[in-house]
Coordinates of C-alpha atoms in Angstrom, one line a residue:
T1 CA 97.3 46.3 19.9
T2 CA 99.4 48.7 18.0
R3 CA 98.1 51.4 15.8
R4 CA 99.9 49.8 12.8
S5 CA 98.2 46.4 13.2
R6 CA 94.8 48.1 13.6
R7 CA 95.3 50.0 10.3
R8 CA 96.1 46.8 8.4
G9 CA 92.7 45.4 9.5
R10 CA 94.1 42.9 12.0
C11 CA 92.2 43.0 15.2
P12 CA 94.1 40.6 17.6
G13 CA 93.0 42.3 20.8
P14 CA 90.0 42.4 23.1
P15 CA 86.4 41.7 22.0
T16 CA 85.8 45.3 21.2
C17 CA 87.8 44.7 18.0
R18 CA 85.7 41.5 17.3
P19 CA 82.2 42.6 18.2
R20 CA 79.6 39.9 18.6
S21 CA 77.4 38.9 15.8
Y22 CA 74.2 40.8 15.6
A23 CA 72.2 37.7 14.6
E24 CA 69.3 37.4 17.0
E25 CA 69.1 34.5 19.3
G26 CA 67.0 31.6 17.9
V27 CA 67.0 33.0 14.4
R28 CA 69.2 31.2 11.9
V29 CA 70.7 33.7 9.5
S30 CA 72.7 32.5 6.6
V31 CA 72.1 35.2 4.0
V32 CA 73.0 38.9 4.8
L33 CA 72.0 41.4 2.1
D34 CA 74.0 44.5 1.1
S35 CA 72.5 47.2 -1.1
G36 CA 73.6 45.4 -4.3
A37 CA 71.3 42.5 -3.3
L38 CA 68.3 44.8 -2.8
V39 CA 69.0 46.5 -6.1
A40 CA 69.1 43.1 -7.8
L41 CA 65.7 42.2 -6.2
E42 CA 64.3 45.6 -7.4
R43 CA 65.5 44.9 -10.9
D44 CA 63.8 41.5 -10.8
E45 CA 67.0 39.6 -11.3
R46 CA 66.1 35.9 -11.3
A47 CA 69.3 34.7 -9.6
M48 CA 68.7 36.9 -6.6
W49 CA 65.0 36.1 -6.3
T50 CA 66.0 32.4 -6.4
R51 CA 68.5 32.9 -3.6
L52 CA 66.0 34.8 -1.5
K53 CA 63.2 32.1 -1.9
A54 CA 65.7 29.2 -1.3
A55 CA 66.8 30.8 2.0
Q56 CA 63.2 31.3 3.0
K57 CA 62.2 27.7 2.2
A58 CA 65.2 26.5 4.2
G59 CA 63.8 28.4 7.2
E60 CA 66.6 30.9 7.1
L61 CA 65.6 34.5 7.4
P62 CA 67.6 36.8 5.1
V63 CA 68.7 39.9 7.0
T64 CA 69.9 43.4 6.4
H65 CA 69.9 46.7 8.4
A66 CA 67.9 49.9 7.9
G67 CA 70.9 51.8 6.6
V68 CA 71.1 49.4 3.6
L69 CA 67.5 50.0 3.0
G70 CA 68.0 53.7 3.1
Q71 CA 70.7 53.4 0.4
V72 CA 68.2 52.0 -2.1
W73 CA 64.7 53.0 -1.1
R74 CA 63.2 55.9 -3.0
G75 CA 59.5 55.0 -2.8
G76 CA 56.8 54.9 -5.4
P77 CA 55.5 52.3 -7.7
R78 CA 58.8 51.6 -9.4
Q79 CA 59.9 49.8 -6.2
A80 CA 57.0 47.5 -6.0
R81 CA 59.2 44.4 -6.5
L82 CA 61.6 45.6 -3.8
S83 CA 58.7 46.2 -1.5
Q84 CA 57.4 42.7 -2.1
A85 CA 60.9 41.3 -1.3
L86 CA 61.2 43.3 1.9
A87 CA 58.2 41.5 3.4
G88 CA 60.4 38.4 3.6
I89 CA 63.6 40.0 4.9
D90 CA 64.5 40.8 8.6
I91 CA 65.5 44.5 8.6
R92 CA 67.5 45.3 11.8
A93 CA 67.8 48.7 13.3
L94 CA 71.2 50.4 13.2
D95 CA 70.9 51.1 16.9
E96 CA 73.3 52.2 19.5
P97 CA 75.0 48.8 20.2
L98 CA 75.4 48.1 16.5
G99 CA 76.5 51.7 15.9
R100 CA 79.2 51.5 18.5
A101 CA 80.5 48.1 17.2
T102 CA 80.4 49.5 13.7
G103 CA 82.6 52.5 14.8
E104 CA 85.0 50.2 16.5
L105 CA 85.3 48.0 13.4
L106 CA 85.9 51.0 11.2
A107 CA 88.6 52.2 13.6
A108 CA 90.2 48.8 13.5
T109 CA 90.3 48.6 9.7
G110 CA 90.8 52.3 8.8
L111 CA 87.7 52.2 6.6
A112 CA 84.8 54.7 6.7
D113 CA 81.6 53.0 5.3
V114 CA 79.2 52.7 8.2
I115 CA 76.7 50.8 6.2
D116 CA 79.2 48.1 5.0
A117 CA 80.6 47.7 8.5
G118 CA 77.1 47.2 9.8
V119 CA 76.5 44.5 7.2
A120 CA 79.7 42.7 8.2
L121 CA 78.6 42.7 11.8
L122 CA 75.2 41.1 11.0
A123 CA 77.0 38.0 9.7
S124 CA 78.0 35.0 11.8
D125 CA 80.5 32.2 10.9
G126 CA 79.3 30.3 7.9
D127 CA 76.9 33.0 6.6
E128 CA 76.9 34.5 3.1
I129 CA 76.9 38.2 2.4
V130 CA 75.4 39.1 -0.9
T131 CA 77.2 42.2 -2.1
L132 CA 78.8 44.0 -5.1
D133 CA 81.3 45.7 -2.7
R134 CA 83.6 42.8 -2.2
D135 CA 86.8 44.7 -1.5
D136 CA 85.7 46.7 1.6
L137 CA 83.6 43.8 3.0
E138 CA 86.5 41.4 2.7
Q139 CA 88.6 43.7 5.0
L140 CA 85.7 44.3 7.4
V141 CA 84.8 40.6 7.7
A142 CA 88.5 39.6 8.1
A143 CA 88.8 42.1 11.0
T144 CA 85.8 40.4 12.8
G145 CA 87.6 37.1 12.7
R146 CA 84.5 35.4 11.2
H147 CA 84.4 33.0 8.2
V148 CA 81.9 34.5 5.9
E149 CA 81.5 33.9 2.1
L150 CA 81.0 37.0 -0.1
I151 CA 78.8 36.3 -3.1
R152 CA 77.5 38.4 -6.0
P153 CA 73.7 38.9 -6.3

């Protein structure tokens, strides 16, 4: 793979450029939540609550990672709605394997947002990522080679 193709977000080479999905075995994930989705839940936006509850009723566990939670969590009673929502969301660790894969994906795309790259890696083919940051996530998802729909909260 040439440096030029890596900068453009193409990742034609070995699996290190296309890290595996971080969806856990046996758990169907169809909704991956970025910080915009969590903020929408905190603000009690009906469309996002409807999406969350529909996924849960379908037996699909919405997922995000701890870095996304860190972007929005400030504690206190003002976040009671978000706290309620978190009880029904699988929050994954941003651990060493995901951290390494995130760094490789950022190197392949020339981007720098670790949190967004981690979100892209949680998604599998056919999943939806709920986000307000469409531009960066489009590039990141494209570099993984996965077919993921990006939707607004």
